CSV table of C-alpha atoms and ligand atoms in Angstrom, one decimal:
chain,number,residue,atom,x,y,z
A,1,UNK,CA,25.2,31.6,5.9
A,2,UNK,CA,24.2,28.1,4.9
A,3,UNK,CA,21.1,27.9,2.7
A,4,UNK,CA,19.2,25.6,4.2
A,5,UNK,CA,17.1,28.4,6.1
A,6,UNK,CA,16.3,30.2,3.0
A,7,UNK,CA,15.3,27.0,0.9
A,8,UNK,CA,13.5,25.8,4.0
A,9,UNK,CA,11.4,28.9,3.7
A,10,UNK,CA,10.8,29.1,0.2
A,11,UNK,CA,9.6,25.5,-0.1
A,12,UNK,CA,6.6,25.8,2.1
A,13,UNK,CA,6.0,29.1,0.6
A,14,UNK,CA,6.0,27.5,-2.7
A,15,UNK,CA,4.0,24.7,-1.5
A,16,UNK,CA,1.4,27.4,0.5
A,17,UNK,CA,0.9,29.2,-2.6
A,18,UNK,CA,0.0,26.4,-4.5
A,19,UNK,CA,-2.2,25.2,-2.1
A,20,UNK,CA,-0.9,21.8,-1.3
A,21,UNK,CA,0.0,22.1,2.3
A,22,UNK,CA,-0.4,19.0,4.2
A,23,UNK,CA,-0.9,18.9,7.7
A,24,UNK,CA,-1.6,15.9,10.7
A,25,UNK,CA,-4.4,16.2,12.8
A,26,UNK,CA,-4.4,14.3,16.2
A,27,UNK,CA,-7.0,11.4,15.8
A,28,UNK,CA,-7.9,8.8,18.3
A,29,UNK,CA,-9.5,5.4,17.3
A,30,UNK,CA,-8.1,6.3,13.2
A,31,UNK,CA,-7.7,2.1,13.4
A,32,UNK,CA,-11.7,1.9,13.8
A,33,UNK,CA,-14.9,3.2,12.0
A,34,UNK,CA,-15.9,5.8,14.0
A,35,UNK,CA,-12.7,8.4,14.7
A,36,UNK,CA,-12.3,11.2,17.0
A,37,UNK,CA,-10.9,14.2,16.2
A,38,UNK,CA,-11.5,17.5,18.6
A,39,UNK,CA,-13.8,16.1,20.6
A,40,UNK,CA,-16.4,15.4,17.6
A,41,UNK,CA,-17.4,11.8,16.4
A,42,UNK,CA,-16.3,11.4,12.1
A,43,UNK,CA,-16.8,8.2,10.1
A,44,UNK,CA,-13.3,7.3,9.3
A,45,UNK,CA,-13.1,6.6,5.0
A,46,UNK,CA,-9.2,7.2,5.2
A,47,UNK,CA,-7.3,4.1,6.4
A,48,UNK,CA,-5.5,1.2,4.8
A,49,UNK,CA,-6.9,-0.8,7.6
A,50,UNK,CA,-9.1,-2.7,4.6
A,51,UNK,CA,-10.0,-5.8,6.6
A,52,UNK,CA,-10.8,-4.2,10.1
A,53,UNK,CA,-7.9,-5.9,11.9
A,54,UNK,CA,-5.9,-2.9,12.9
A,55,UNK,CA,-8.5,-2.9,16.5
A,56,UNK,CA,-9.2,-6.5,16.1
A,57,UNK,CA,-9.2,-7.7,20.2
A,58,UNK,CA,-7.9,-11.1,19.0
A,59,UNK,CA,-4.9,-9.8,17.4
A,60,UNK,CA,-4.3,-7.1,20.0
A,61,UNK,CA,-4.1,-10.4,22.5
A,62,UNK,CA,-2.0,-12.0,20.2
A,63,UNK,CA,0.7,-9.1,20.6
A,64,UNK,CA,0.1,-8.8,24.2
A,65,UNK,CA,1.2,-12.6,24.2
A,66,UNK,CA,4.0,-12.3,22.3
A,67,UNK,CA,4.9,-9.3,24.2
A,68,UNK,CA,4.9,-11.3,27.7
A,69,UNK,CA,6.9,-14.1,25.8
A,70,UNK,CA,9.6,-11.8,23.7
A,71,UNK,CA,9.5,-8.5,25.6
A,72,UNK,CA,9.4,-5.4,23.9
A,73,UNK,CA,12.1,-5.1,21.1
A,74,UNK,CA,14.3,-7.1,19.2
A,75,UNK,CA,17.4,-5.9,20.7
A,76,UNK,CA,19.3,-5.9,17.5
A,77,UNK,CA,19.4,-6.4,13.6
A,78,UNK,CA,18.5,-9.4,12.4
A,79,UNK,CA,22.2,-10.7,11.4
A,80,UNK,CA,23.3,-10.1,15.3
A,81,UNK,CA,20.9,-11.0,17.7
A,82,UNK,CA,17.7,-9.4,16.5
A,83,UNK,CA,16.3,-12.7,14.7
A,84,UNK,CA,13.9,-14.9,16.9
A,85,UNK,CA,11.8,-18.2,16.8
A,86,UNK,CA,8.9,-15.4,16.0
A,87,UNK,CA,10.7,-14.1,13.3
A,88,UNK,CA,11.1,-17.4,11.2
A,89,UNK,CA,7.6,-18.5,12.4
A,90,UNK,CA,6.8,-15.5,10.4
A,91,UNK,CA,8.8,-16.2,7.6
A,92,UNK,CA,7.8,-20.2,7.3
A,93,UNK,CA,3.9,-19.3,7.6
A,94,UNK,CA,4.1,-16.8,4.4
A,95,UNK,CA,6.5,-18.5,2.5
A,96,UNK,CA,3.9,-21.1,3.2
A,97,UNK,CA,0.9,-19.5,2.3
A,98,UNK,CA,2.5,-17.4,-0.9
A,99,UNK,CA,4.5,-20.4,-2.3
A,100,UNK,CA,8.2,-18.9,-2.2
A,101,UNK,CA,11.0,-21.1,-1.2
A,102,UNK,CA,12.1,-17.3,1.0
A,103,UNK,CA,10.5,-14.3,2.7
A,104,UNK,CA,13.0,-11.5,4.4
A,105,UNK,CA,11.5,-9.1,6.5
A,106,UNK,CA,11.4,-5.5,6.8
A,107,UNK,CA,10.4,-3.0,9.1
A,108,UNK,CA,8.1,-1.1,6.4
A,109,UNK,CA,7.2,-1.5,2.6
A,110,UNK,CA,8.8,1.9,2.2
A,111,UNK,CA,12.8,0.3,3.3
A,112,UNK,CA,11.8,-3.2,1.7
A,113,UNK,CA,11.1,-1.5,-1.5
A,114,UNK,CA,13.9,0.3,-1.2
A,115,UNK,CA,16.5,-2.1,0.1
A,116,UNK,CA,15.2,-4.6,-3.2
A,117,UNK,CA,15.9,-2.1,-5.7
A,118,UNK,CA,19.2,-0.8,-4.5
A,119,UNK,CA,20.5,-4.1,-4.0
A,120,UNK,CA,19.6,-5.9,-7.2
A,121,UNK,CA,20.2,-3.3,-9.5
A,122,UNK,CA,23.5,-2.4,-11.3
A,123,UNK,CA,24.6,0.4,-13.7
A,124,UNK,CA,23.8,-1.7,-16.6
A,125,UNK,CA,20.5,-2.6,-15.9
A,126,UNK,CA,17.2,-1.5,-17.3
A,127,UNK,CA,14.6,-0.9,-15.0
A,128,UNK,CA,10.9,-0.8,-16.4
A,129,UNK,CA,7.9,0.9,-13.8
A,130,UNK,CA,4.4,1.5,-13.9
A,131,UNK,CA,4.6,5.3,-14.1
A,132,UNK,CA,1.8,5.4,-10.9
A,133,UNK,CA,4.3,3.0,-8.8
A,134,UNK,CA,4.4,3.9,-5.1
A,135,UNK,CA,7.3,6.6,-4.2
A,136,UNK,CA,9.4,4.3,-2.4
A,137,UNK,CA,9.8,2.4,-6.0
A,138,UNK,CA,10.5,5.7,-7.9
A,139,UNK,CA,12.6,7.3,-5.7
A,140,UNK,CA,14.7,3.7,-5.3
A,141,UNK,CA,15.2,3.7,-9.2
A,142,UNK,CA,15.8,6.8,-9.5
A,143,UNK,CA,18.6,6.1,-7.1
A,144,UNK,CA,19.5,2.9,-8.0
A,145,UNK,CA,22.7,2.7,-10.7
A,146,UNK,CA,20.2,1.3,-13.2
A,147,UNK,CA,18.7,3.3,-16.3
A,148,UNK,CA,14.6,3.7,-15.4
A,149,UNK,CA,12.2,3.9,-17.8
A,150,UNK,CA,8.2,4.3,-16.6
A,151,UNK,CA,5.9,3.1,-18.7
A,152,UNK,CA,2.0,4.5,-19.1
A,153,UNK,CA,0.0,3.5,-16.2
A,154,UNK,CA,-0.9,-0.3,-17.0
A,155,UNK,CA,-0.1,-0.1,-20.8
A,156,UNK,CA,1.6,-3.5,-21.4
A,157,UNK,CA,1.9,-2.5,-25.3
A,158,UNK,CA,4.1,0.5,-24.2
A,159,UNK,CA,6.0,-1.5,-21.8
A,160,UNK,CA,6.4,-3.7,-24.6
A,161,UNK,CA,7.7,-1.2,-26.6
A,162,UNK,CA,11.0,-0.1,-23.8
A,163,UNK,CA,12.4,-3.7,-23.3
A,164,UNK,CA,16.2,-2.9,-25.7
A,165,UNK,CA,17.0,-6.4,-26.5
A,166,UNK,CA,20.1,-6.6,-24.5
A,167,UNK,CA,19.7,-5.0,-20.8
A,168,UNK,CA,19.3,-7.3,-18.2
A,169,UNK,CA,15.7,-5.7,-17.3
A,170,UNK,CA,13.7,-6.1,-14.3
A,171,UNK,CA,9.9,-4.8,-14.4
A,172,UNK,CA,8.3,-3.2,-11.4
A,173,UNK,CA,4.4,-2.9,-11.2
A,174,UNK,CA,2.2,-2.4,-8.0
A,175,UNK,CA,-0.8,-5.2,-7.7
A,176,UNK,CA,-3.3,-3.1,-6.7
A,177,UNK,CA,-2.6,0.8,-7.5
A,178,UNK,CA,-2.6,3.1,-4.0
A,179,UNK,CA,-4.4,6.0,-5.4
A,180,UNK,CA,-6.6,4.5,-8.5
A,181,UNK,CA,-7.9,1.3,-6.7
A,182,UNK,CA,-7.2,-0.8,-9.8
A,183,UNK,CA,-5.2,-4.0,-10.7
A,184,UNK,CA,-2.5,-4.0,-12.8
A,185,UNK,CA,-2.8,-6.6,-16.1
A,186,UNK,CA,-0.5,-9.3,-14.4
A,187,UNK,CA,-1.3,-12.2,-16.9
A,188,UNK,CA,0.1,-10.0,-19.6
A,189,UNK,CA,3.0,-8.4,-17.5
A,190,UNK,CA,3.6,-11.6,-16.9
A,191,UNK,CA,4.2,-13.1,-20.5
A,192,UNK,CA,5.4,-9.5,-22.0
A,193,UNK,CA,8.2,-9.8,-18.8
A,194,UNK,CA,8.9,-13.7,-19.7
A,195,UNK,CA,9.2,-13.6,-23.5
A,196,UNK,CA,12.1,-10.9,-23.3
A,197,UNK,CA,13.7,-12.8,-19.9
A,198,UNK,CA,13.2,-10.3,-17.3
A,199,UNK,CA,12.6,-10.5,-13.9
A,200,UNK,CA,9.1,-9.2,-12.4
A,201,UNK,CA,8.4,-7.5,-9.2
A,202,UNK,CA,4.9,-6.9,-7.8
A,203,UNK,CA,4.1,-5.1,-4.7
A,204,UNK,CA,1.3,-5.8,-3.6
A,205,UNK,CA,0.7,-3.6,-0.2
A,206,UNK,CA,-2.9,-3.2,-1.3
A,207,UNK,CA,-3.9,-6.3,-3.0
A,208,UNK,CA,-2.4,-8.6,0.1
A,209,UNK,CA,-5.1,-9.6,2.1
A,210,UNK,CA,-8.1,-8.1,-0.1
A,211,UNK,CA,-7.7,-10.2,-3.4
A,212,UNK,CA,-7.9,-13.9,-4.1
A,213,UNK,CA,-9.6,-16.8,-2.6
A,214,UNK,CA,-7.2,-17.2,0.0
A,215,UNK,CA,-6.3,-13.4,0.7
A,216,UNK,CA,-3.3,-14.9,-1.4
A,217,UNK,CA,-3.6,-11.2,-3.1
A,218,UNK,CA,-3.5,-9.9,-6.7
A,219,UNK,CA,-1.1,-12.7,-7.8
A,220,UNK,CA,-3.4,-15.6,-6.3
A,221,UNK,CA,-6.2,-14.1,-7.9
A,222,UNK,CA,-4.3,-13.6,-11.5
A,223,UNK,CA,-3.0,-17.2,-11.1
A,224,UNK,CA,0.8,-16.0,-11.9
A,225,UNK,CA,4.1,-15.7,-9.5
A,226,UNK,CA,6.5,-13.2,-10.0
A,227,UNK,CA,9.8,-13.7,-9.6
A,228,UNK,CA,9.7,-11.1,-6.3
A,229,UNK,CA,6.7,-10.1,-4.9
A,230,UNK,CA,6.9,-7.6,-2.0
A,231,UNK,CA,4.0,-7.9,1.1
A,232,UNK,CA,3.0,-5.4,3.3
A,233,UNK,CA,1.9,-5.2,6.8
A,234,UNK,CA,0.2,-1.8,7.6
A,235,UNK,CA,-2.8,-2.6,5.4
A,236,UNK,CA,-4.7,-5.7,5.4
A,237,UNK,CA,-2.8,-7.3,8.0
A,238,UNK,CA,-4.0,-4.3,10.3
A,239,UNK,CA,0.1,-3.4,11.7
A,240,UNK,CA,3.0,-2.9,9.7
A,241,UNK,CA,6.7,-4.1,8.3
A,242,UNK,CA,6.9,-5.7,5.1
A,243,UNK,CA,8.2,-8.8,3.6
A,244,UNK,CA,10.1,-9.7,0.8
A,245,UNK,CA,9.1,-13.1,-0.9
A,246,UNK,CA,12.0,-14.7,-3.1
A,247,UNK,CA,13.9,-17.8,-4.4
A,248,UNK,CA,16.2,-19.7,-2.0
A,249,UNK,CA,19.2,-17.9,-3.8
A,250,UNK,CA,17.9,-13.6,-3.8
A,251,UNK,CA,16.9,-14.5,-0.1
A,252,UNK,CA,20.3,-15.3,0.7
A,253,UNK,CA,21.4,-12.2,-1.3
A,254,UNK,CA,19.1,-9.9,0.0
A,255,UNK,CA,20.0,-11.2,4.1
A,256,UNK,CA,23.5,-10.8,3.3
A,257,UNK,CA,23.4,-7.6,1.4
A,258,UNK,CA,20.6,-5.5,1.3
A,259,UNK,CA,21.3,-2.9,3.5
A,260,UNK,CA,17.8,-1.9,5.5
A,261,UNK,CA,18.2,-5.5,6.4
A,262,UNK,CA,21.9,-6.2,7.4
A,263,UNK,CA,22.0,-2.3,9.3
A,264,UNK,CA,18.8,-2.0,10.8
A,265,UNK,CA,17.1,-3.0,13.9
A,266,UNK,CA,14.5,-6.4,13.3
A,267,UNK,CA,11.0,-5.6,13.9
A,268,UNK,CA,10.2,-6.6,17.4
A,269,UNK,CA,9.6,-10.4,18.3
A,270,UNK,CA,5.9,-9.5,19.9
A,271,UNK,CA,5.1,-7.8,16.3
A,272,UNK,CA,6.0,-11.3,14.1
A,273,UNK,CA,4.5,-12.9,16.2
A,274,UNK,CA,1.1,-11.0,16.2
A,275,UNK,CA,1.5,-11.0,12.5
A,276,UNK,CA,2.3,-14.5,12.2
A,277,UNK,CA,-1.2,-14.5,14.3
A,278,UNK,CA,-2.7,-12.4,11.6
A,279,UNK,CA,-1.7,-14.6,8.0
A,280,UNK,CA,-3.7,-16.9,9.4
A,281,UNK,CA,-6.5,-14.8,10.3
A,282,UNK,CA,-6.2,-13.2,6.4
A,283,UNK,CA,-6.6,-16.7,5.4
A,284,UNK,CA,-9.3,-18.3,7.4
A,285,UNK,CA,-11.8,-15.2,8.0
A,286,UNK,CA,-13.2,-15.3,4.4
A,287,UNK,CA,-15.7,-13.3,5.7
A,288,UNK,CA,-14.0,-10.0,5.9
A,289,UNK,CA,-13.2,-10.2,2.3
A,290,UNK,CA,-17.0,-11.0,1.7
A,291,UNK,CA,-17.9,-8.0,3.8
A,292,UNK,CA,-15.8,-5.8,1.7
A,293,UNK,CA,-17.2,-7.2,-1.8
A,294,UNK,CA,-21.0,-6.5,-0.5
A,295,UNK,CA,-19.7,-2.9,0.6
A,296,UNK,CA,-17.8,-1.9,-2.5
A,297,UNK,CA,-20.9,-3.3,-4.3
A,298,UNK,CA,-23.2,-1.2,-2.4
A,299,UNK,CA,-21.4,1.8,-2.4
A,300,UNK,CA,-21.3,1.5,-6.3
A,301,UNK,CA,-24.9,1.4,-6.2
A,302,UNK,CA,-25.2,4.8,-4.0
A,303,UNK,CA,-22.9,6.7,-6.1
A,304,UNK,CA,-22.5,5.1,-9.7
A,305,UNK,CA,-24.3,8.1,-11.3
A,306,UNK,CA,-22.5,10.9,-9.5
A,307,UNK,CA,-20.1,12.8,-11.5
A,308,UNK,CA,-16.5,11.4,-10.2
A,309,UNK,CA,-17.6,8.2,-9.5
A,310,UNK,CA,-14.6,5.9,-10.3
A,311,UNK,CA,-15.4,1.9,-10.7
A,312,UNK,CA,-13.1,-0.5,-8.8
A,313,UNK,CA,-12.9,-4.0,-7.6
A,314,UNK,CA,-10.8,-2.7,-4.9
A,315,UNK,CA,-11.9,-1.5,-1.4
A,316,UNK,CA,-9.9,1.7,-2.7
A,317,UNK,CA,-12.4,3.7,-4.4
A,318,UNK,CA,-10.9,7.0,-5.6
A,319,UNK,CA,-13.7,10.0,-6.1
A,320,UNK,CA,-12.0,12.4,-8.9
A,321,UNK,CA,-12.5,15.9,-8.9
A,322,UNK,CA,-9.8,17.4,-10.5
A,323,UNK,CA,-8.7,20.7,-8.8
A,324,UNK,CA,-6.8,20.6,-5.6
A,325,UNK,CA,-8.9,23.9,-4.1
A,326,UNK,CA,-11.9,22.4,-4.8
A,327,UNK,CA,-11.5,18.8,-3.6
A,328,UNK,CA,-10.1,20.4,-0.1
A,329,UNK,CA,-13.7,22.5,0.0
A,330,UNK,CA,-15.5,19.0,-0.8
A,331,UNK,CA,-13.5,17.4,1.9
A,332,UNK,CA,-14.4,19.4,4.3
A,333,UNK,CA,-18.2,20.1,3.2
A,334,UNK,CA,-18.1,16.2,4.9
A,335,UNK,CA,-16.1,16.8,7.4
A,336,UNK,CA,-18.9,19.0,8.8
A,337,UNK,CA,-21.1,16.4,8.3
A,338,UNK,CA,-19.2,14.1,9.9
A,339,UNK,CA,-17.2,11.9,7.7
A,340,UNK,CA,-13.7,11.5,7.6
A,341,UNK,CA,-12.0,11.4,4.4
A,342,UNK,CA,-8.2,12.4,3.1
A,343,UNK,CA,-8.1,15.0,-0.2
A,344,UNK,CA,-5.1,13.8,-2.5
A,345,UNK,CA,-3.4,16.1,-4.3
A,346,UNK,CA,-0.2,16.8,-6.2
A,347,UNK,CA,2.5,15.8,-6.0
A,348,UNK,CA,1.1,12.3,-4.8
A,349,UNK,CA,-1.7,12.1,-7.8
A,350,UNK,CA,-1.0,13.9,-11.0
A,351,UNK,CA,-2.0,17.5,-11.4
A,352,UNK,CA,-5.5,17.6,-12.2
A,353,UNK,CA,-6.6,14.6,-11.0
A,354,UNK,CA,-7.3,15.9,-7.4
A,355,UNK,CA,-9.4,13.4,-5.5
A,356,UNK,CA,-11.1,12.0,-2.6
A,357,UNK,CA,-9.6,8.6,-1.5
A,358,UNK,CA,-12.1,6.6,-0.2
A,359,UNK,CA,-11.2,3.3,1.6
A,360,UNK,CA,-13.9,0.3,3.0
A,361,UNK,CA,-13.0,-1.5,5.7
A,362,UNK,CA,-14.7,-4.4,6.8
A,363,UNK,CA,-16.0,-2.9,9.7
A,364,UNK,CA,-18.0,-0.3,7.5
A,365,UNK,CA,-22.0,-0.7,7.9
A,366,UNK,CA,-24.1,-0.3,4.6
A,367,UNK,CA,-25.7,2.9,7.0
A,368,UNK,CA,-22.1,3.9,7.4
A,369,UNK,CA,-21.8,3.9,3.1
A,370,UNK,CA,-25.5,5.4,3.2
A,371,UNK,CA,-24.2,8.4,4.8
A,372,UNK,CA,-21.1,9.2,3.1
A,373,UNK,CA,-23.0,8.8,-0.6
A,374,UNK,CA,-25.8,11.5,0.8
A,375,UNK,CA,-22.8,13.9,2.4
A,376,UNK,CA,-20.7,13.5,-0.7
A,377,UNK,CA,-23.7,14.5,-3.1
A,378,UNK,CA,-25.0,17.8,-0.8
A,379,UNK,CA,-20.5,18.8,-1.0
A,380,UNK,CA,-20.9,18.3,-4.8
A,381,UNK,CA,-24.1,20.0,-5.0
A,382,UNK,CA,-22.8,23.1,-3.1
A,383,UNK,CA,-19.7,23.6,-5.1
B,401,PLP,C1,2.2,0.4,-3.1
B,401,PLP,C2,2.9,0.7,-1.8
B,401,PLP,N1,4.1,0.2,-1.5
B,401,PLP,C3,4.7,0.4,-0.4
B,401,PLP,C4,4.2,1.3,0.5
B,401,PLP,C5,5.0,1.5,1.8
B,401,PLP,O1,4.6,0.7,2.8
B,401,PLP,P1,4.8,1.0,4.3
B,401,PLP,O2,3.6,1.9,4.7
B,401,PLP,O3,4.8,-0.3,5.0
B,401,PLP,O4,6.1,1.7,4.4
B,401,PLP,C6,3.0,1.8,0.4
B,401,PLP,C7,2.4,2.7,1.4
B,401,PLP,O5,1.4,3.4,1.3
B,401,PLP,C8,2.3,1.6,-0.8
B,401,PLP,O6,1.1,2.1,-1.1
């Protein structure tokens, strides 16, 4: 008898007994700011959908229009016959925008993450990460051939400290951290990464969009450019795929060898050109960004003296509680009050450091904020 049964069974009993089991709930409208689930009404704080274009009637008719031009899918990878006037339309407009000579696209952040670090790295190498990196960069370095080191969450002293001298190192930070809402030092990365000649990576799937004056993200507002800077297209830009934003020479590497790219189907014409629809609308609505700022600012004013508060310049604004059981009862305290919000626990945060993950979107109303600060405070109160 193969194992897998057994293991099968004694993982989700493990994970049961700890109290981490995840599940998915059907939702409709989870895009908007007022979700369904069950036939009851919630205001969603859960989704990545920061600037309120993931149900934006502009963009939808941009897709429908690229749908009655392209059809529905690509066809093929890129390399055969998968890549289409949408596709480099796509690729000019952010290369444009970002001020790369090359962007390759992805079909998520999760395979371009993946397909960068497997393809760049070799056994010699010395790989350098944020210890909070995103999953898809600490599984791919753990995988890669390289040696990985992770340095403490945003300490630029102790990345400092791991650079050997010799490796050919390449350093790996997020932009804007998924889970903490906060901005990783890039001026200093930056000069720490340049001084010993390494190359530096920033993904930025949660700064893009949100930060700097032109929704250029966490780079435009630090005023640096990394050597690779990874964009995503399930947050901000309100659908998904990814982009990888390179010199002329690591585009050309990455299209010929990187694997997700060269053995995978393109993302479908319709969606680049929605997308392609949608830097443009990330660079000329200012206003969503201004929505978000006058948000965050009032939600720090409902909550700043609660216990668990955490201060960000993000629209991610993580609520700290500290024990998984407990965070679960708070979450669902205002779920019968009628707010939707996600509980984050180990594995995905460190243990202890349970929270609430509470998202703006630009189609949030202060009233909206109003309520979740008074439903938040009667689940604290009651614990
Ligand atoms: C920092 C970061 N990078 C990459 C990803 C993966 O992006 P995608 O959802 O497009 O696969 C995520 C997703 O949550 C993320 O938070």
């Amino acid at each position: 008898m193969p194992a897998f049964k057994s293991r099968i069974e004694s993982s989700l009993a493990s994970r049961k007994a700890q109290g981490l089991t995840r599940s998915m709930n059907v939702v409709f409208a989870g895009n908007q700011s007022i979700l369904e689930h069950d036939g009851k009404r919630y205001i969603n704080f859960s989704s990545n959908d920061y600037l309120g274009l993931a149900n934006d009637q502009v963009l939808t008719h941009a897709w429908q229009q690229g749908l009655s031009v392209y059809g529905s899918g690509s066809g093929a990878s890129p390399m055969v016959t998968g890549f289409s006037a949408a596709h480099s339309n796509l690729e000019a407009a952010l290369t444009e925008w970002l001020g790369y000579e090359r962007a390759i696209l992805f079909g998520s952040g999760f395979s371009a993450n993946q397909a960068l670090l497997f393809t760049l790295l070799e056994k010699s190498d010395l790989l350098l990460q944020d210890r909070l990196n995103h999953a898809s960069l600490m599984e791919a370095g753990t995988l890669s051939p390289a040696k990985m080191k992770r340095f403490k969450h945003n300490d630029v002293e102790h990345l400092t400290s791991l650079f050997d001298g010799e490796s050919n190192h390449l350093v790996v930070t997020e932009g804007v951290f998924s889970m903490d809402g906060d901005c990783a030092p890039l001026n200093a990365i930056t000069d720490v990464t340049q001084a010993n000649k390494a190359w530096l990576v920033v993904d930025d799937a949660h700064g893009i969009g949100v930060l700097g004056k032109s929704g250029g993200g966490s780079c435009e507002l630090a005023n640096v450019k990394p050597e690779i800077l990874v964009v995503t297209f399930g947050k901000a830009f309100g659908m998904s795929g990814a982009a990888v934003l390179c010199d002329q020479a690591t585009g050309d590497f990455l299209m010929q060898f990187a694997r997700h790219h060269v053995y995978s189907t393109a993302m479908p014409p319709a969606q680049a050109y929605a997308l392609t629809h949608a830097v443009t609308m990330v660079q000329e609505q200012t206003w969503r960004r201004e929505k978000l700022a006058e948000l965050s600012a009032y939600y720090q004013e409902c909550l700043q003296n609660v216990d668990g508060f955490t201060q960000t310049t993000t629209p991610i604004k993580p609520f700290v509680i500290g024990e998984s059981q407990k965070v679960v009862q708070v979450a669902k305290s205002c779920r019968r009050n009628g707010i939707w919000l996600t509980a984050i626990r180990p594995p995905t945060v460190p243990k202890g450091t349970s929270r609430l993950r509470i998202t703006l979107t630009a189609n949030h109303t202060k009233e909206q904020v109003k309520t979740l600060s008074l439903a938040l405070k009667q689940a604290l109160g009651a614990q």
